């Protein structure tokens, strides 16, 4: 049993405007209370669109909720002439704890390379945000059985240039692209195999302490009825959840199932 705190993060993607966000977080908070999930049993994080974050902050701080929240992306640049970008320092001023970096949808839709991902991780760390670095293979790579090499390659390139002391507390999300939004879930054994390979590589590159403090999540069609099996494996420390995190009560039920694993 590791002493890493179970992390359940809901990536809303481009869903919920700020009014819907308030309702969803309120319902989530009530449902967590009804389910008797308390701070310390796990960490529950919502990751809404940028335009919702201020509303979520007001609610979380005003009602003293123990939920945390984060952003789905961040600019690699310092504040300045970068139209449409959001600086890491802006997110930390809004109380964000986490930022998702290198999600496969951004890698595909916005041509984000591992080099850009590394620059975004650096920006996040400099503003005291914890990156949730996403890696994971395509269906073709899994069928060719190159999935582990590919995913570890993404990991290495995305973390190029960082020292162990900078990466303490990092979160890595293994999200096989073929399992995202498809209803296809990697088996618990697939998730466990990749999480173990990622942790072994972290040991090699950064040593035991950094590897032991890194939380590795699985993401891809995680639901209430499959989460406990997935997080039961020693190296899987939680889940990055898309569709099943949009409804507050459903996400609370998923969190409860994960804690009860
Ligand atoms: P789904 O849970 O909807 O498959 O999304 C997973 C994901 O991409 C989370 O970041």
Short mmCIF file of C-alpha atoms and ligand atoms in Angstrom, two decimals:
data_model
loop_
_atom_site.label_atom_id
_atom_site.label_comp_id
_atom_site.label_asym_id
_atom_site.label_seq_id
_atom_site.Cartn_x
_atom_site.Cartn_y
_atom_site.Cartn_z
CA UNK A 1 0.00 0.00 0.00
CA UNK A 2 1.58 3.29 -1.07
CA UNK A 3 1.15 6.53 0.86
CA UNK A 4 0.20 8.41 -2.30
CA UNK A 5 -3.22 10.03 -1.93
CA UNK A 6 -5.81 8.71 -4.39
CA UNK A 7 -6.52 11.44 -6.95
CA UNK A 8 -9.78 11.66 -8.90
CA UNK A 9 -9.72 14.46 -11.42
CA UNK A 10 -12.64 15.40 -13.64
CA UNK A 11 -11.59 16.90 -16.96
CA UNK A 12 -14.73 18.59 -18.23
CA UNK A 13 -13.13 19.40 -21.60
CA UNK A 14 -15.25 21.99 -23.48
CA UNK A 15 -18.42 21.31 -21.50
CA UNK A 16 -20.37 23.44 -18.98
CA UNK A 17 -20.48 27.24 -19.12
CA UNK A 18 -19.86 29.08 -15.86
CA UNK A 19 -23.48 28.82 -14.69
CA UNK A 20 -23.55 25.08 -15.35
CA UNK A 21 -20.20 24.84 -13.59
CA UNK A 22 -21.62 26.35 -10.41
CA UNK A 23 -24.52 23.93 -10.43
CA UNK A 24 -22.27 20.94 -11.16
CA UNK A 25 -19.79 21.77 -8.38
CA UNK A 26 -22.60 22.41 -5.88
CA UNK A 27 -24.17 19.07 -6.69
CA UNK A 28 -20.79 17.37 -6.50
CA UNK A 29 -20.12 18.86 -3.06
CA UNK A 30 -23.54 17.77 -1.75
CA UNK A 31 -23.16 14.30 -3.19
CA UNK A 32 -19.67 13.89 -1.68
CA UNK A 33 -21.14 14.86 1.67
CA UNK A 34 -24.04 12.42 1.28
CA UNK A 35 -21.55 9.71 0.33
CA UNK A 36 -19.59 10.59 3.48
CA UNK A 37 -16.43 11.17 1.52
CA UNK A 38 -14.20 13.44 3.49
CA UNK A 39 -11.00 15.33 2.99
CA UNK A 40 -8.12 12.94 3.43
CA UNK A 41 -9.89 9.90 1.97
CA UNK A 42 -8.98 11.05 -1.52
CA UNK A 43 -8.37 14.23 -3.50
CA UNK A 44 -11.23 15.30 -5.76
CA UNK A 45 -10.41 17.83 -8.48
CA UNK A 46 -12.55 19.48 -11.14
CA UNK A 47 -10.93 20.81 -14.28
CA UNK A 48 -13.39 23.15 -16.00
CA UNK A 49 -12.96 25.43 -19.02
CA UNK A 50 -11.04 28.66 -18.33
CA UNK A 51 -14.19 30.79 -18.32
CA UNK A 52 -15.61 28.82 -15.38
CA UNK A 53 -12.62 28.99 -13.09
CA UNK A 54 -13.46 32.25 -11.34
CA UNK A 55 -16.98 30.99 -10.56
CA UNK A 56 -15.61 27.69 -9.26
CA UNK A 57 -13.09 29.58 -7.12
CA UNK A 58 -15.82 31.75 -5.58
CA UNK A 59 -17.90 28.70 -4.72
CA UNK A 60 -15.03 26.59 -3.37
CA UNK A 61 -13.67 29.42 -1.24
CA UNK A 62 -17.06 30.82 -0.19
CA UNK A 63 -18.44 27.45 0.90
CA UNK A 64 -15.04 26.21 2.17
CA UNK A 65 -15.26 23.10 0.01
CA UNK A 66 -12.37 20.66 0.14
CA UNK A 67 -12.49 20.11 -3.60
CA UNK A 68 -9.58 21.37 -5.64
CA UNK A 69 -9.69 22.67 -9.18
CA UNK A 70 -7.40 23.25 -12.09
CA UNK A 71 -7.15 24.21 -15.76
CA UNK A 72 -7.07 22.16 -18.94
CA UNK A 73 -4.05 23.87 -20.47
CA UNK A 74 -1.62 26.75 -19.91
CA UNK A 75 0.57 28.95 -22.04
CA UNK A 76 4.29 28.27 -22.11
CA UNK A 77 4.86 32.03 -22.25
CA UNK A 78 5.21 34.71 -19.64
CA UNK A 79 2.43 37.35 -19.65
CA UNK A 80 2.78 39.61 -22.70
CA UNK A 81 1.86 39.82 -26.36
CA UNK A 82 0.35 36.34 -26.89
CA UNK A 83 -3.25 36.82 -28.00
CA UNK A 84 -5.61 34.19 -26.66
CA UNK A 85 -3.10 32.61 -24.29
CA UNK A 86 -3.49 32.18 -20.51
CA UNK A 87 -0.42 32.53 -18.30
CA UNK A 88 0.36 30.09 -15.50
CA UNK A 89 0.56 32.96 -13.00
CA UNK A 90 -3.07 33.89 -13.84
CA UNK A 91 -4.18 30.36 -12.98
CA UNK A 92 -2.41 30.31 -9.67
CA UNK A 93 -3.93 33.70 -8.78
CA UNK A 94 -7.30 32.02 -9.34
CA UNK A 95 -6.41 29.31 -6.84
CA UNK A 96 -5.84 26.52 -9.35
CA UNK A 97 -3.87 23.63 -7.90
CA UNK A 98 -3.44 21.60 -11.08
CA UNK A 99 -3.08 22.04 -14.81
CA UNK A 100 -3.52 19.34 -17.45
CA UNK A 101 -0.67 19.47 -19.95
CA UNK A 102 -0.29 17.54 -23.19
CA UNK A 103 -3.78 16.05 -23.36
CA UNK A 104 -4.04 13.97 -26.54
CA UNK A 105 -6.87 16.21 -27.80
CA UNK A 106 -4.52 19.21 -27.62
CA UNK A 107 -1.65 17.24 -29.12
CA UNK A 108 -3.95 16.31 -32.04
CA UNK A 109 -6.01 19.50 -32.48
CA UNK A 110 -3.33 22.07 -31.63
CA UNK A 111 -0.19 20.30 -32.81
CA UNK A 112 1.37 20.28 -29.36
CA UNK A 113 4.73 18.55 -29.47
CA UNK A 114 6.61 17.06 -26.53
CA UNK A 115 8.85 20.12 -26.67
CA UNK A 116 5.88 22.46 -26.22
CA UNK A 117 4.57 20.20 -23.48
CA UNK A 118 7.93 20.45 -21.67
CA UNK A 119 7.83 24.26 -21.93
CA UNK A 120 4.30 24.28 -20.51
CA UNK A 121 5.40 22.07 -17.61
CA UNK A 122 8.18 24.53 -16.88
CA UNK A 123 5.71 27.44 -16.93
CA UNK A 124 3.32 25.58 -14.62
CA UNK A 125 6.03 24.68 -12.11
CA UNK A 126 7.29 28.25 -12.02
CA UNK A 127 3.80 29.35 -10.92
CA UNK A 128 3.45 26.57 -8.31
CA UNK A 129 0.86 24.64 -10.31
CA UNK A 130 1.06 20.85 -10.31
CA UNK A 131 1.15 19.55 -13.88
CA UNK A 132 -0.93 16.57 -14.85
CA UNK A 133 1.17 15.38 -17.77
CA UNK A 134 -0.82 13.26 -20.23
CA UNK A 135 0.81 10.50 -22.26
CA UNK A 136 -0.56 7.51 -24.13
CA UNK A 137 -0.52 5.60 -27.37
CA UNK A 138 -2.83 5.33 -30.38
CA UNK A 139 -4.72 2.18 -31.32
CA UNK A 140 -2.25 1.48 -34.11
CA UNK A 141 0.68 1.62 -31.70
CA UNK A 142 -1.07 -0.75 -29.31
CA UNK A 143 -1.83 -3.18 -32.12
CA UNK A 144 1.82 -3.04 -33.22
CA UNK A 145 2.84 -3.61 -29.56
CA UNK A 146 4.95 -0.44 -29.57
CA UNK A 147 2.71 1.22 -26.98
CA UNK A 148 5.12 1.04 -24.06
CA UNK A 149 8.11 2.40 -25.99
CA UNK A 150 5.98 5.16 -27.50
CA UNK A 151 4.46 6.23 -24.17
CA UNK A 152 7.80 6.18 -22.35
CA UNK A 153 9.28 8.21 -25.23
CA UNK A 154 6.58 10.85 -24.75
CA UNK A 155 7.31 10.84 -21.03
CA UNK A 156 11.06 11.30 -21.51
CA UNK A 157 10.73 14.06 -24.08
CA UNK A 158 8.05 15.89 -22.12
CA UNK A 159 10.29 15.88 -19.04
CA UNK A 160 13.55 16.61 -20.87
CA UNK A 161 15.75 19.01 -18.96
CA UNK A 162 14.05 18.70 -15.57
CA UNK A 163 15.89 17.63 -12.43
CA UNK A 164 14.42 15.29 -9.82
CA UNK A 165 14.07 18.16 -7.35
CA UNK A 166 11.77 20.01 -9.78
CA UNK A 167 9.43 17.09 -10.29
CA UNK A 168 8.45 16.31 -6.74
CA UNK A 169 4.67 15.75 -6.62
CA UNK A 170 4.25 15.52 -10.40
CA UNK A 171 1.13 13.76 -11.71
CA UNK A 172 1.21 11.66 -14.87
CA UNK A 173 -1.97 10.54 -16.60
CA UNK A 174 -1.73 7.50 -18.84
CA UNK A 175 -4.52 7.96 -21.34
CA UNK A 176 -4.48 5.57 -24.29
CA UNK A 177 -5.99 7.60 -27.13
CA UNK A 178 -8.16 4.70 -28.30
CA UNK A 179 -9.89 4.54 -24.90
CA UNK A 180 -10.88 8.22 -24.68
CA UNK A 181 -14.59 8.86 -25.11
CA UNK A 182 -15.03 5.56 -26.92
CA UNK A 183 -16.44 3.39 -24.16
CA UNK A 184 -13.39 1.16 -24.70
CA UNK A 185 -11.44 0.94 -21.46
CA UNK A 186 -7.99 -0.48 -21.16
CA UNK A 187 -8.16 -3.50 -18.90
CA UNK A 188 -6.99 -3.04 -15.35
CA UNK A 189 -4.01 -5.20 -16.34
CA UNK A 190 -3.17 -2.89 -19.30
CA UNK A 191 -3.34 0.17 -17.04
CA UNK A 192 -1.25 -1.56 -14.38
CA UNK A 193 1.36 -2.65 -16.90
CA UNK A 194 1.84 0.88 -18.26
CA UNK A 195 1.80 2.51 -14.84
CA UNK A 196 4.51 0.10 -13.67
CA UNK A 197 6.58 0.83 -16.79
CA UNK A 198 6.24 4.58 -16.21
CA UNK A 199 7.23 4.27 -12.56
CA UNK A 200 10.22 2.08 -13.43
CA UNK A 201 11.40 4.69 -15.92
CA UNK A 202 11.00 7.44 -13.32
CA UNK A 203 13.14 5.39 -10.91
CA UNK A 204 15.83 5.07 -13.59
CA UNK A 205 15.82 8.74 -14.50
CA UNK A 206 15.04 10.52 -11.23
CA UNK A 207 15.57 8.03 -8.42
CA UNK A 208 13.35 6.25 -5.94
CA UNK A 209 12.05 9.25 -4.00
CA UNK A 210 10.73 11.17 -7.03
CA UNK A 211 9.26 8.01 -8.54
CA UNK A 212 7.55 7.16 -5.25
CA UNK A 213 6.03 10.64 -4.91
CA UNK A 214 4.68 10.73 -8.47
CA UNK A 215 1.03 9.87 -8.84
CA UNK A 216 0.12 7.96 -11.98
CA UNK A 217 -3.49 8.16 -13.11
CA UNK A 218 -5.34 6.17 -15.73
CA UNK A 219 -7.75 7.94 -18.07
CA UNK A 220 -10.05 6.67 -20.83
CA UNK A 221 -13.72 5.76 -20.37
CA UNK A 222 -13.41 5.48 -16.59
CA UNK A 223 -16.85 5.02 -15.03
CA UNK A 224 -18.28 4.19 -11.62
CA UNK A 225 -18.45 0.51 -12.47
CA UNK A 226 -14.85 0.07 -13.63
CA UNK A 227 -12.89 2.55 -11.47
CA UNK A 228 -12.32 0.32 -8.45
CA UNK A 229 -10.71 -2.41 -10.52
CA UNK A 230 -8.46 0.12 -12.26
CA UNK A 231 -7.24 1.89 -9.13
CA UNK A 232 -6.74 -1.39 -7.26
CA UNK A 233 -3.35 -1.86 -8.88
CA UNK A 234 -0.35 -0.73 -6.85
CA UNK A 235 0.98 1.75 -9.39
CA UNK A 236 -2.33 3.37 -10.38
CA UNK A 237 -3.02 6.24 -8.02
CA UNK A 238 -6.28 7.52 -9.40
CA UNK A 239 -8.15 8.46 -12.55
CA UNK A 240 -8.50 11.32 -15.00
CA UNK A 241 -12.17 11.18 -15.89
CA UNK A 242 -13.89 12.89 -18.83
CA UNK A 243 -17.57 12.23 -19.57
CA UNK A 244 -18.34 10.61 -16.20
CA UNK A 245 -17.22 13.75 -14.32
CA UNK A 246 -19.77 16.12 -15.88
CA UNK A 247 -22.60 15.26 -13.52
CA UNK A 248 -21.77 16.09 -9.89
CA UNK A 249 -23.67 13.14 -8.39
CA UNK A 250 -22.23 10.67 -10.91
CA UNK A 251 -18.69 11.90 -10.29
CA UNK A 252 -19.21 11.64 -6.52
CA UNK A 253 -20.42 8.05 -6.97
CA UNK A 254 -17.31 7.31 -9.01
CA UNK A 255 -15.09 8.83 -6.30
CA UNK A 256 -16.84 6.76 -3.66
CA UNK A 257 -16.35 3.56 -5.68
CA UNK A 258 -12.65 4.39 -6.10
CA UNK A 259 -12.13 4.97 -2.39
CA UNK A 260 -13.93 1.72 -1.56
CA UNK A 261 -11.68 -0.27 -3.93
P1 LIG B 1 -13.47 9.96 -21.13
O1 LIG B 1 -13.51 9.58 -19.66
O2 LIG B 1 -14.68 10.72 -21.56
O3 LIG B 1 -13.11 8.79 -21.98
O4 LIG B 1 -12.24 11.00 -21.28
C1 LIG B 1 -11.00 10.68 -20.77
C2 LIG B 1 -10.12 11.86 -20.85
O5 LIG B 1 -9.67 12.24 -21.92
C3 LIG B 1 -9.84 12.60 -19.60
O6 LIG B 1 -8.84 13.55 -19.79
#
